[in-house]
Coordinates of N, CA and C and ligand atoms in Angstrom, one line a residue:
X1 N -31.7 -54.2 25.6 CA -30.6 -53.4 26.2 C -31.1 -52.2 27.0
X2 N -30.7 -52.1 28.3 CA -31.1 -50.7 29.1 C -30.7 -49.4 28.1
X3 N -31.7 -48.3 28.2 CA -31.9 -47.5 27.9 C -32.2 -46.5 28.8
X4 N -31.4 -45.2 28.6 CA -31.7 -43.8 29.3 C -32.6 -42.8 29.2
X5 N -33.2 -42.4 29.5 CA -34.2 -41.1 29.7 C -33.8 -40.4 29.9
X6 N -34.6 -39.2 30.1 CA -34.4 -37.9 31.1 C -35.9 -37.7 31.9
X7 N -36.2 -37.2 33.0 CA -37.2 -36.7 33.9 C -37.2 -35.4 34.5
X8 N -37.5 -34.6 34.9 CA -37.9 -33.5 36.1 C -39.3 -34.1 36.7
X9 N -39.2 -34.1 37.9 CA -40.0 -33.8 38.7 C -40.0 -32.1 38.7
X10 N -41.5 -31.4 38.6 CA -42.1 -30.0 38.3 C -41.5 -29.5 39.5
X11 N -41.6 -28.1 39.5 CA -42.1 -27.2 40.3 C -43.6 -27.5 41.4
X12 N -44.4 -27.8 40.8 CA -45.6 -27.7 41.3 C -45.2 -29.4 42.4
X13 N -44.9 -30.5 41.7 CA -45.2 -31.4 42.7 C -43.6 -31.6 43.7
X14 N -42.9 -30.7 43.7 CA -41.7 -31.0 44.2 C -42.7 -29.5 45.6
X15 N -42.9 -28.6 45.0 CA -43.8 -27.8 46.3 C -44.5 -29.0 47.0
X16 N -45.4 -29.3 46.3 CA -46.4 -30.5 47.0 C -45.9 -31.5 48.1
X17 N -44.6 -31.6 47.8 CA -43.9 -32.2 48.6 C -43.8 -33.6 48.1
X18 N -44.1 -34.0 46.9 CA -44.8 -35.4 46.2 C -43.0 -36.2 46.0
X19 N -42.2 -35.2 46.5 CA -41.1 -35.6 45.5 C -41.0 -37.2 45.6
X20 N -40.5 -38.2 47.1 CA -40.8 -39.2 47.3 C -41.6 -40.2 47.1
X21 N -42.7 -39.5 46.9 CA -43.5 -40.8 46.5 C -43.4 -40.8 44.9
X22 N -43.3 -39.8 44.1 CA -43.1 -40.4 42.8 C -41.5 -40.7 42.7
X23 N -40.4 -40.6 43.2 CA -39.7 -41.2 42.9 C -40.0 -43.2 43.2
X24 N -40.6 -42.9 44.2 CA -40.9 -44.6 45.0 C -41.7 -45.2 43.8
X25 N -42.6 -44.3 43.1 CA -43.5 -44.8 41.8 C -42.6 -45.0 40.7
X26 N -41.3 -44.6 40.3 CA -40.5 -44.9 39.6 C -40.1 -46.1 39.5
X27 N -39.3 -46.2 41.2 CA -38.8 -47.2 41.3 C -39.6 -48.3 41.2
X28 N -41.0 -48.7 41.7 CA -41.8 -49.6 41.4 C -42.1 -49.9 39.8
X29 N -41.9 -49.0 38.9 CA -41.7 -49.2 37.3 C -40.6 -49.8 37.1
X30 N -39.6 -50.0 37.8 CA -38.6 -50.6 37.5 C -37.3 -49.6 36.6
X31 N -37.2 -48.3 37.2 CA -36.2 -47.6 36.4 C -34.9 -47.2 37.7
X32 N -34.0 -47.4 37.7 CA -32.9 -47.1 38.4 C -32.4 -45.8 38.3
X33 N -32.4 -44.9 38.9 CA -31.4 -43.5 39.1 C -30.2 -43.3 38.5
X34 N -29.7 -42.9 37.7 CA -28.4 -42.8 37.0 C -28.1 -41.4 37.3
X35 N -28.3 -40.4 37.8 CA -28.1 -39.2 38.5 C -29.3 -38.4 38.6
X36 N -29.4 -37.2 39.9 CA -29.9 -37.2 40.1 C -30.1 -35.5 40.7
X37 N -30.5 -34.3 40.7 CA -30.2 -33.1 41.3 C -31.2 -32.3 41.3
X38 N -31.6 -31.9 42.7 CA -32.4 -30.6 43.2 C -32.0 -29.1 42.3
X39 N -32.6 -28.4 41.9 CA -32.0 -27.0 41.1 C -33.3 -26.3 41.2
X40 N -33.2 -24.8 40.8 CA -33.7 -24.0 40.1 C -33.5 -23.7 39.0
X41 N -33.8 -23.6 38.4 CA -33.9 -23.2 37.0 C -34.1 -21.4 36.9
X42 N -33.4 -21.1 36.0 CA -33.7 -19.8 36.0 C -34.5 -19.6 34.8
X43 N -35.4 -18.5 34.3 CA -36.3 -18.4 33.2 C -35.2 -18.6 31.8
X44 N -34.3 -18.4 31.6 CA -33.6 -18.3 30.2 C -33.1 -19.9 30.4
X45 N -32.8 -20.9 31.1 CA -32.9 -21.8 31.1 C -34.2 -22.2 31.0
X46 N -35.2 -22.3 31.4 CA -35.9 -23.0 30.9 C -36.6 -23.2 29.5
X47 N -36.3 -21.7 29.2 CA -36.9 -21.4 27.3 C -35.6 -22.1 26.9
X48 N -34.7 -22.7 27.2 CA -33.7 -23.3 26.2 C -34.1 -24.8 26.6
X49 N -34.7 -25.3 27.6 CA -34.6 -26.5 27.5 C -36.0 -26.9 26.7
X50 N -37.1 -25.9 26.7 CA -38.6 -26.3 26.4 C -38.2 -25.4 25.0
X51 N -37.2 -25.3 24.6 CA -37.1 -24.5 23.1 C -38.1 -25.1 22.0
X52 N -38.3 -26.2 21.8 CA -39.4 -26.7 20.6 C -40.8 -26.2 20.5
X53 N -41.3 -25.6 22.2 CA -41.9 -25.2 22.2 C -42.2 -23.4 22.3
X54 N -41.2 -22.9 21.9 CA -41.1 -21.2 21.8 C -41.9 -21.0 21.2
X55 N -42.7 -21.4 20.1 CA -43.6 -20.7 19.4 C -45.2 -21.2 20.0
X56 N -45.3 -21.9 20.7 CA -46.8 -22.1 21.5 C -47.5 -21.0 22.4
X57 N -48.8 -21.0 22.1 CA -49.3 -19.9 22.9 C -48.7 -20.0 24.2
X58 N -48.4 -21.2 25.1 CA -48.3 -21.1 26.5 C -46.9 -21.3 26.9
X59 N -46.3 -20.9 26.0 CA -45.0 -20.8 26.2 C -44.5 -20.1 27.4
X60 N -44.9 -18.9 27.5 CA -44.1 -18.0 28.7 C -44.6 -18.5 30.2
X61 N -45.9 -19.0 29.6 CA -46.5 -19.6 31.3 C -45.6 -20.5 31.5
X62 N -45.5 -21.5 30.6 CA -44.7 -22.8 30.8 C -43.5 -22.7 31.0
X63 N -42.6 -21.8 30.7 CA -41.2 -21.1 31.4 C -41.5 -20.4 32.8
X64 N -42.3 -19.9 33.1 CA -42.3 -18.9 34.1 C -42.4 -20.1 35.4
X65 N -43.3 -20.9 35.1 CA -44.1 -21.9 35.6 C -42.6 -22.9 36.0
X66 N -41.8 -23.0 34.9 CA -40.8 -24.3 35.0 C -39.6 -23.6 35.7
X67 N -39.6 -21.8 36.1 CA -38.2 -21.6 36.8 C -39.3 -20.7 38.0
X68 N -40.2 -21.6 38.5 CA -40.6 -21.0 39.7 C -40.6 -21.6 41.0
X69 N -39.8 -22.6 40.9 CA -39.5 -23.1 42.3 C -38.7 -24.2 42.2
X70 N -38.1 -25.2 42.8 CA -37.2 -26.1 42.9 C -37.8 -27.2 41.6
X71 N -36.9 -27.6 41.0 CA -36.9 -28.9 40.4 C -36.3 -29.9 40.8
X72 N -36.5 -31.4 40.3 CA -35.5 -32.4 40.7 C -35.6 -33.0 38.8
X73 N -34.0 -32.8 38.5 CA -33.7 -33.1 37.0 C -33.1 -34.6 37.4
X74 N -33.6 -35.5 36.7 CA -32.6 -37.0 36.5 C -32.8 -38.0 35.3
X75 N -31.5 -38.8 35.1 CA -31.5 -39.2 34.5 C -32.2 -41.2 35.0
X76 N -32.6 -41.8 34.0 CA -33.2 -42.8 34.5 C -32.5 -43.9 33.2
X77 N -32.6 -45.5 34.2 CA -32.4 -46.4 33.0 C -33.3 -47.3 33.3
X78 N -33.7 -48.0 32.4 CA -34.4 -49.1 32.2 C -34.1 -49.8 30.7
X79 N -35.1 -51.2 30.4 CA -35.4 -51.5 29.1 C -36.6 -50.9 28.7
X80 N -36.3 -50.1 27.6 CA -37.5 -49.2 26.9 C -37.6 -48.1 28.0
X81 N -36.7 -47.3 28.3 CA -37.0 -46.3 28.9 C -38.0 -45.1 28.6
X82 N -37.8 -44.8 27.6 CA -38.3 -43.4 27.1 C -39.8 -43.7 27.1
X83 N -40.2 -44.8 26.4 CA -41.6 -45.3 26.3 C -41.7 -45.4 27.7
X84 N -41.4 -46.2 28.0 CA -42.0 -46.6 29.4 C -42.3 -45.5 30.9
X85 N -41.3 -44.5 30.3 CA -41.8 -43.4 31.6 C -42.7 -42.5 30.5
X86 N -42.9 -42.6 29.7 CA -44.0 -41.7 29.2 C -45.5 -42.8 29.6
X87 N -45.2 -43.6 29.2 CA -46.2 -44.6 29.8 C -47.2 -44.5 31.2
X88 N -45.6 -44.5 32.2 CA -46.0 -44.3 33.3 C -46.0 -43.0 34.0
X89 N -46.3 -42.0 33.3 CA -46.1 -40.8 33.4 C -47.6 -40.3 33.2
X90 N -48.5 -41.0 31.9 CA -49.5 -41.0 31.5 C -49.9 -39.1 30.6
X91 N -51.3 -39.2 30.5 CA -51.2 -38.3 29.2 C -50.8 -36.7 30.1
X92 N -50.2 -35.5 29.1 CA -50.0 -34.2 29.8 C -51.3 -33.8 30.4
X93 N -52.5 -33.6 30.0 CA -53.5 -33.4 30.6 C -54.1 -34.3 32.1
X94 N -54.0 -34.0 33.0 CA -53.9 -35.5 33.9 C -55.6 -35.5 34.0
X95 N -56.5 -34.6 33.3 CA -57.6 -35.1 33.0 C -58.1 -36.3 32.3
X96 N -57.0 -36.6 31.3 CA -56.9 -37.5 30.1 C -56.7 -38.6 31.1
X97 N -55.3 -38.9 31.6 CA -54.7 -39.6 32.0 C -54.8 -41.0 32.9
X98 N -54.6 -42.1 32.5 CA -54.9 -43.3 32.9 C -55.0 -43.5 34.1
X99 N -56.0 -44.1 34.9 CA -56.0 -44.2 36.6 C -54.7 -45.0 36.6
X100 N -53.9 -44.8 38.0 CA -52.9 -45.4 38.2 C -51.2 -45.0 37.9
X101 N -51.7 -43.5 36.7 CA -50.2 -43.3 36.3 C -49.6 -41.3 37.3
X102 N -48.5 -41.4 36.8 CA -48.2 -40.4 38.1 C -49.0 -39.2 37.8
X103 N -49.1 -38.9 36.6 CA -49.8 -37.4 36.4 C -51.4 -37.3 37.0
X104 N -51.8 -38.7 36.5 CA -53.2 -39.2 36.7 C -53.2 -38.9 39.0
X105 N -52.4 -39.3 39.5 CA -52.3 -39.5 41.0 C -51.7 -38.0 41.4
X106 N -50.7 -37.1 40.9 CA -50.3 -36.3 41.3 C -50.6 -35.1 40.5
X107 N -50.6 -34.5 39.1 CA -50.3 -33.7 38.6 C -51.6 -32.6 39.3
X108 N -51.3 -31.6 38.8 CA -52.6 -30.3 39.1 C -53.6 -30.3 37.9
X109 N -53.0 -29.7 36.4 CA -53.1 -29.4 35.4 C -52.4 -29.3 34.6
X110 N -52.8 -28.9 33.0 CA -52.2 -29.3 31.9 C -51.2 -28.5 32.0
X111 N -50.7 -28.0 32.6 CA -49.5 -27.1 32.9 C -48.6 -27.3 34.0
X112 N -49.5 -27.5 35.0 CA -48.6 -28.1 36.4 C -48.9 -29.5 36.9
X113 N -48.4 -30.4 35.3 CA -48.6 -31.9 35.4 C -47.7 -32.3 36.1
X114 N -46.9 -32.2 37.0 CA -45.2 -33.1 38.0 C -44.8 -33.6 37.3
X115 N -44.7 -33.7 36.2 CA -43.3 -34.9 35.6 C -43.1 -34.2 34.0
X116 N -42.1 -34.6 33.8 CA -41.3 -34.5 32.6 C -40.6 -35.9 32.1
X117 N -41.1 -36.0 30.8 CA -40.4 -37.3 30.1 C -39.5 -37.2 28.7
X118 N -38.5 -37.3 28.5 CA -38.7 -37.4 27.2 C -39.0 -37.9 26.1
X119 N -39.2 -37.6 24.8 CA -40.6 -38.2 23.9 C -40.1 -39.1 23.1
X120 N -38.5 -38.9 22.8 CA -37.9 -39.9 21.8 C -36.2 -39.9 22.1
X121 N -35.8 -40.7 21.5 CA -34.1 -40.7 21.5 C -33.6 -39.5 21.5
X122 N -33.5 -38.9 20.4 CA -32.8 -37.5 19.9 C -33.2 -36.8 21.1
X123 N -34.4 -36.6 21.5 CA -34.7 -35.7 22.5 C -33.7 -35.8 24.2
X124 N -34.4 -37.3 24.1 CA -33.5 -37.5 25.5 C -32.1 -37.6 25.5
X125 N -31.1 -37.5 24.2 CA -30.0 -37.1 24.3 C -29.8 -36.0 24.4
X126 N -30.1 -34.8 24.0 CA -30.2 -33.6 24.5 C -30.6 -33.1 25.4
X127 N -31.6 -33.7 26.0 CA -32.3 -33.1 27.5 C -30.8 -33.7 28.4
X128 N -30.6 -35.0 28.5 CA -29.7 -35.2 29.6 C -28.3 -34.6 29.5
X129 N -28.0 -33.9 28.0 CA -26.8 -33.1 28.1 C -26.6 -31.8 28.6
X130 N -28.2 -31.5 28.2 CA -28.4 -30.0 29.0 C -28.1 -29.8 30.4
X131 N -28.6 -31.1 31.4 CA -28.5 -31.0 32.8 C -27.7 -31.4 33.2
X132 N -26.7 -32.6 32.6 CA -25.6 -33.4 33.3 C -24.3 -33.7 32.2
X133 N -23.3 -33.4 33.1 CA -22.0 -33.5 32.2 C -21.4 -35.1 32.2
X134 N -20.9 -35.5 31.2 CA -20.5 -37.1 31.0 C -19.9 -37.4 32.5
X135 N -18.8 -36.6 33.3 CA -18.7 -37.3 34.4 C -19.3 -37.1 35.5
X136 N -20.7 -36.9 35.4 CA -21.9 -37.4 36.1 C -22.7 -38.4 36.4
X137 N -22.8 -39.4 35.0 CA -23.2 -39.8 34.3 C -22.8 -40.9 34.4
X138 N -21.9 -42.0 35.2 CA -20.9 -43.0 34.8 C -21.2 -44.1 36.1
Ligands
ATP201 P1 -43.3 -32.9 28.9 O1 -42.6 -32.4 27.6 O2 -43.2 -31.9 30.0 O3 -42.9 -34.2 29.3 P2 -45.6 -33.6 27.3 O4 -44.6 -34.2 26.4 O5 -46.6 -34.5 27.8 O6 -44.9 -33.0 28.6 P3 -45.7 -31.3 25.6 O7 -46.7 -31.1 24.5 O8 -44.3 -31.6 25.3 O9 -46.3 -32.4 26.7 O10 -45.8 -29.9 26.5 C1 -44.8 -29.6 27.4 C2 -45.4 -29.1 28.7 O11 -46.0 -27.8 28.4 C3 -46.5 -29.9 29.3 O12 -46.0 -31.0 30.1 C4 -47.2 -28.9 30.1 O13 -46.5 -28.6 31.3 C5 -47.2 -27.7 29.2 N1 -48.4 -27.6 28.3 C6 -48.6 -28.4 27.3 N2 -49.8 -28.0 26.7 C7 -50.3 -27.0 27.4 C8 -51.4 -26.2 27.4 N3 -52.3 -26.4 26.4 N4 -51.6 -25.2 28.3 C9 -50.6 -25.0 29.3 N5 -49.5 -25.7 29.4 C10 -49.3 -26.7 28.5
MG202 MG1 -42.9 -33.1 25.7

């Protein structure tokens, strides 16, 4: 059964200008767009969406970092979504990260990796409520 995600394309690769080609890298994974929106983020939004991580040393970078310039938030479907864009998303360090996957081809660093995935169900029901209202969604 198709399954939903959530994504941001970063700050950092939406500057880069990358936005297109990793959406085109999506689409060649086989995930369809179920909405989709350009934003800023402001810093108090971002520490509520990255909340799990408030207690990590790099927390304030990682907020400051995540309301510093345009995002693209969306929601995605596929079978096995959540896995499969973490997959294809490859590890947060894009040092780590598998030749071929988007962090691996586009990210900067362990902080300005371009993508956002979420990690499990629970999660990605929450992430996509945070950004999009049910009649967005449909
Ligand atoms: P994301 O949640 O953005 O999809 P992830 O699940 O691969 O990434 P997390 O451990 O959830 O990684 O960390 C959230 C984000 O915080 C990372 O994507 C990265 O931008 C940033 N981050 C993680 N670890 C570090 C670190 N050691 N130093 C700086 N930033 C970090
Ligand atoms: Mg995470």
């Amino acid at each position: 059964m198709a399954q939903r995600t959530f994504s941001i394309l970063k700050p950092d690769a939406v500057r880069a200008g990358q936005t297109a080609a990793i959406l085109a890298e999506l689409q060649k994974a086989g995930f369809t767009i179920v909405a989709i929106k350009k934003m800023v983020l402001s810093k108090p939004q971002a520490q509520g969406f990255y909340a799990v991580h408030a207690k990590r040393p790099f927390f304030d970078s990682l907020t400051t970092f995540m309301s510093s310039g345009s995002i693209v938030a969306m929601v995605l479907e596929k079978e096995n979504a959540i896995a499969d864009l973490r997959k294809a998303m490859g590890a947060t360090n894009p040092a780590d990260a598998e030749p071929g996957t988007i962090r691996k081809k586009f990210a900067r660093s362990i902080e300005e990796n371009a993508i956002h995935g979420s990690d499990g169900e629970e999660t990605a029901a929450f992430e996509i409520g945070y950004f999009f209202a049910g009649h967005e969604l449909i």
